[in-house]
Short mmCIF file of C-alpha atoms in Angstrom, two decimals:
data_model
loop_
_atom_site.label_atom_id
_atom_site.label_comp_id
_atom_site.label_asym_id
_atom_site.label_seq_id
_atom_site.Cartn_x
_atom_site.Cartn_y
_atom_site.Cartn_z
CA UNK A 7 15.34 -18.63 91.45
CA UNK A 8 14.32 -15.67 93.76
CA UNK A 9 16.76 -14.64 96.45
CA UNK A 10 19.34 -12.26 98.20
CA UNK A 11 22.55 -12.17 96.66
CA UNK A 12 25.03 -9.70 98.28
CA UNK A 13 28.72 -9.10 96.90
CA UNK A 14 31.57 -9.10 97.13
CA UNK A 15 31.90 -11.89 99.51
CA UNK A 16 35.15 -10.61 101.21
CA UNK A 17 36.09 -6.69 100.73
CA UNK A 18 38.85 -5.23 101.39
CA UNK A 19 39.49 -1.85 102.60
CA UNK A 20 42.09 0.77 102.56
CA UNK A 21 42.76 3.75 105.52
CA UNK A 22 40.87 6.48 104.53
CA UNK A 23 38.71 4.80 101.47
CA UNK A 24 35.22 4.46 100.43
CA UNK A 25 34.31 0.67 99.53
CA UNK A 26 30.07 -0.25 97.97
CA UNK A 27 28.70 -2.90 99.21
CA UNK A 28 26.04 -4.82 96.68
CA UNK A 29 22.98 -6.22 97.47
CA UNK A 30 20.29 -7.40 95.08
CA UNK A 31 17.24 -9.15 95.47
CA UNK A 32 14.92 -10.73 93.19
CA UNK A 33 11.79 -11.33 95.28
CA UNK A 34 9.81 -8.16 94.51
CA UNK A 35 10.26 -7.58 98.20
CA UNK A 36 9.45 -4.09 99.16
CA UNK A 37 11.41 -3.58 102.00
CA UNK A 38 15.98 -4.05 102.52
CA UNK A 39 17.86 -3.74 105.45
CA UNK A 40 21.64 -3.90 106.09
CA UNK A 41 23.09 -5.00 109.63
CA UNK A 42 26.17 -5.31 110.90
CA UNK A 43 27.21 -8.38 112.88
CA UNK A 44 30.19 -8.28 114.96
CA UNK A 45 31.80 -10.82 117.40
CA UNK A 46 30.21 -11.79 120.75
CA UNK A 47 27.34 -9.36 120.00
CA UNK A 48 23.68 -9.24 118.04
CA UNK A 49 22.88 -7.85 114.77
CA UNK A 50 22.81 -4.52 114.49
CA UNK A 51 20.49 -2.11 111.87
CA UNK A 52 22.57 0.26 109.65
CA UNK A 53 19.99 1.70 107.41
CA UNK A 54 16.59 0.72 105.94
CA UNK A 55 14.47 1.09 102.99
CA UNK A 56 10.16 0.79 103.23
CA UNK A 57 10.09 2.06 99.53
CA UNK A 58 12.14 2.92 96.22
CA UNK A 59 13.38 6.27 96.75
CA UNK A 60 13.35 6.46 100.83
CA UNK A 61 15.66 5.13 103.67
CA UNK A 62 15.99 5.23 107.36
CA UNK A 63 18.94 5.35 109.69
CA UNK A 64 19.13 2.13 112.20
CA UNK A 65 20.96 2.33 115.28
CA UNK A 66 24.31 2.94 114.17
CA UNK A 67 24.07 4.38 110.66
CA UNK A 68 27.13 7.07 110.98
CA UNK A 69 29.51 6.49 108.96
CA UNK A 70 27.49 4.25 106.44
CA UNK A 71 25.35 5.78 103.29
CA UNK A 72 23.05 4.31 101.33
CA UNK A 73 21.00 4.64 98.19
CA UNK A 74 17.76 2.69 97.10
CA UNK A 75 17.18 3.88 93.13
CA UNK A 76 16.08 0.48 92.12
CA UNK A 77 13.33 -1.59 94.24
CA UNK A 78 15.97 -4.71 93.43
CA UNK A 79 19.26 -2.87 94.41
CA UNK A 80 20.08 -1.51 97.80
CA UNK A 81 24.06 -0.35 98.01
CA UNK A 82 25.59 -0.09 101.25
CA UNK A 83 28.78 2.63 101.49
CA UNK A 84 31.31 2.43 104.27
CA UNK A 85 32.78 5.70 104.37
CA UNK A 86 35.93 6.53 105.14
CA UNK A 87 33.90 8.36 108.39
CA UNK A 88 33.52 4.44 109.81
CA UNK A 89 36.66 4.35 112.16
CA UNK A 90 36.13 0.27 112.75
CA UNK A 91 34.72 -0.82 109.98
CA UNK A 92 35.84 -4.84 109.65
CA UNK A 93 32.74 -6.80 110.23
CA UNK A 94 30.56 -8.92 108.51
CA UNK A 95 27.26 -7.01 106.54
CA UNK A 96 24.71 -8.80 106.11
CA UNK A 97 21.76 -7.64 103.99
CA UNK A 98 17.99 -8.64 103.75
CA UNK A 99 14.71 -8.04 102.82
CA UNK A 100 11.29 -8.22 103.71
CA UNK A 101 7.68 -8.07 101.39
CA UNK A 102 6.79 -5.21 103.53
CA UNK A 103 7.50 -3.23 106.87
CA UNK A 104 4.21 -5.02 108.44
CA UNK A 105 3.48 -7.01 111.51
CA UNK A 106 6.24 -9.56 111.95
CA UNK A 107 7.69 -9.49 108.51
CA UNK A 108 9.55 -12.60 107.67
CA UNK A 109 13.00 -11.21 106.91
CA UNK A 110 15.09 -13.26 103.68
CA UNK A 111 18.74 -12.60 104.10
CA UNK A 112 21.99 -12.53 101.68
CA UNK A 113 25.26 -14.45 102.64
CA UNK A 114 26.59 -11.59 103.96
CA UNK A 115 29.92 -9.61 102.92
CA UNK A 116 33.26 -9.41 104.91
CA UNK A 117 34.68 -6.57 105.28
CA UNK A 118 38.68 -6.50 106.26
CA UNK A 119 40.54 -3.00 107.06
CA UNK A 120 44.28 -3.25 105.31
CA UNK B 9 20.74 -5.82 129.92
CA UNK B 10 20.21 -6.77 126.18
CA UNK B 11 16.51 -6.69 125.00
CA UNK B 12 17.07 -10.15 124.07
CA UNK B 13 18.71 -12.82 125.90
CA UNK B 14 19.23 -16.26 124.91
CA UNK B 15 20.46 -19.50 126.76
CA UNK B 16 23.12 -21.56 126.58
CA UNK B 17 25.83 -19.63 124.90
CA UNK B 18 27.17 -22.67 123.76
CA UNK B 19 25.68 -25.65 123.52
CA UNK B 20 27.09 -29.31 122.62
CA UNK B 21 25.54 -32.44 121.98
CA UNK B 22 25.64 -36.27 121.10
CA UNK B 23 23.92 -37.33 117.73
CA UNK B 24 20.20 -37.93 118.16
CA UNK B 25 19.74 -35.88 121.86
CA UNK B 26 16.70 -33.16 122.30
CA UNK B 27 18.42 -30.03 122.27
CA UNK B 28 17.01 -27.18 123.48
CA UNK B 29 17.69 -23.39 123.05
CA UNK B 30 15.95 -20.66 125.18
CA UNK B 31 15.30 -17.21 124.33
CA UNK B 32 13.33 -13.95 126.63
CA UNK B 33 13.11 -10.69 126.07
CA UNK B 34 12.31 -7.52 127.68
CA UNK B 35 10.19 -5.31 125.43
CA UNK B 36 6.56 -5.74 123.71
CA UNK B 37 6.74 -7.81 121.31
CA UNK B 38 4.95 -8.70 117.73
CA UNK B 39 6.53 -11.75 116.49
CA UNK B 40 9.16 -13.94 117.53
CA UNK B 41 12.24 -15.24 114.85
CA UNK B 42 14.27 -18.19 115.22
CA UNK B 43 17.14 -17.70 112.44
CA UNK B 44 19.90 -20.04 112.17
CA UNK B 45 23.56 -18.90 110.72
CA UNK B 46 25.58 -21.31 109.07
CA UNK B 47 29.58 -21.66 110.06
CA UNK B 48 30.00 -19.63 105.60
CA UNK B 49 28.15 -17.01 107.58
CA UNK B 50 24.10 -17.23 105.63
CA UNK B 51 21.04 -16.47 107.98
CA UNK B 52 17.69 -18.89 106.98
CA UNK B 53 14.58 -17.79 109.33
CA UNK B 54 13.25 -21.15 110.43
CA UNK B 55 9.85 -19.88 112.42
CA UNK B 56 7.82 -16.70 113.11
CA UNK B 57 5.63 -17.11 115.51
CA UNK B 58 3.31 -14.69 117.62
CA UNK B 59 1.63 -17.06 119.92
CA UNK B 60 1.46 -20.74 120.54
CA UNK B 61 3.91 -23.16 118.59
CA UNK B 62 4.91 -24.74 115.32
CA UNK B 63 6.87 -27.40 113.58
CA UNK B 64 9.00 -28.14 110.88
CA UNK B 65 10.29 -31.25 110.60
CA UNK B 66 12.28 -31.96 113.96
CA UNK B 67 12.42 -28.65 114.68
CA UNK B 68 9.62 -27.20 117.45
CA UNK B 69 9.03 -23.38 118.29
CA UNK B 70 6.94 -22.41 121.26
CA UNK B 71 6.15 -18.86 122.70
CA UNK B 72 4.73 -17.85 126.06
CA UNK B 73 3.88 -14.19 125.84
CA UNK B 74 3.17 -13.92 129.56
CA UNK B 75 5.84 -15.14 130.42
CA UNK B 76 7.88 -13.43 127.37
CA UNK B 77 10.22 -16.64 126.80
CA UNK B 78 10.21 -18.46 123.83
CA UNK B 79 12.07 -22.08 123.03
CA UNK B 80 13.16 -23.70 120.00
CA UNK B 81 13.72 -27.72 120.59
CA UNK B 82 15.55 -29.60 118.40
CA UNK B 83 14.69 -33.51 118.09
CA UNK B 84 16.51 -36.46 116.73
CA UNK B 85 19.38 -34.28 116.64
CA UNK B 86 22.14 -34.49 113.83
CA UNK B 87 25.73 -33.11 113.23
CA UNK B 88 23.81 -31.34 109.96
CA UNK B 89 22.39 -29.42 112.71
CA UNK B 90 25.57 -27.19 114.27
CA UNK B 91 25.39 -23.91 113.48
CA UNK B 92 24.03 -20.57 115.64
CA UNK B 93 20.73 -20.26 116.53
CA UNK B 94 19.51 -16.49 117.15
CA UNK B 95 16.71 -15.86 117.94
CA UNK B 96 15.25 -12.14 117.37
CA UNK B 97 11.63 -9.86 118.17
CA UNK B 98 9.38 -7.88 116.33
CA UNK B 99 9.34 -4.53 117.68
CA UNK B 100 8.71 -2.00 114.70
CA UNK B 101 10.51 -0.11 112.89
CA UNK B 102 13.00 -2.93 113.38
CA UNK B 103 14.40 -6.48 114.66
CA UNK B 104 16.05 -7.09 118.03
CA UNK B 105 18.11 -9.59 118.01
CA UNK B 106 19.74 -11.99 120.25
CA UNK B 107 23.43 -12.63 120.54
CA UNK B 108 23.14 -16.61 119.56
CA UNK B 109 23.34 -20.13 120.84
CA UNK B 110 26.55 -22.00 119.27
CA UNK B 111 25.35 -26.00 118.72
CA UNK B 112 27.65 -28.12 118.13
CA UNK B 113 26.26 -31.82 117.27
CA UNK B 114 29.26 -34.66 117.44
CA UNK B 115 28.65 -38.27 115.73
#
């Protein structure tokens, strides 16, 4: 089955700790995205990548880092610099970043701070 | 003011009712998307449209580019339609999302 997987489903972070959220897709999509969802707000773009070894900051990149070493994988690290990391994180992919591309979403990771 | 506004924020209905969710946007766009988010959090893309009307089963999406407005209709609503419905617009290089409409359909 083709799709996007995210792990873990729940993640707990201690103060000062870096944590990494996994996102893998087997759809052969070039573009991948990370979004953050907070209650009462629309999804906000953290980072996106159009092609392997290239990525761009979104609207709220501070305190986050990403890598794109393989087409299938786009992990997100929430660093200790992100002071309010508690949120629901969604990964998505699309065939390209052409006009109006449909994005396919993973099931999400809920990050909680201990 | 948000660039993408949805109404209503919350909606309750009895099974079988006709549902309409509205989306207005204030920026130029290349496409508009309707998404469905279930209680577990996963998001499914329902429609992508840049003009006119699309239909899939009991769901119908329309867009009026001149008025910068789109509607999502659900005919013969069912409790399994209960979810958050999200409108998003493509304004390259990104998508801009509305805050969603929470729909609950009771038997």
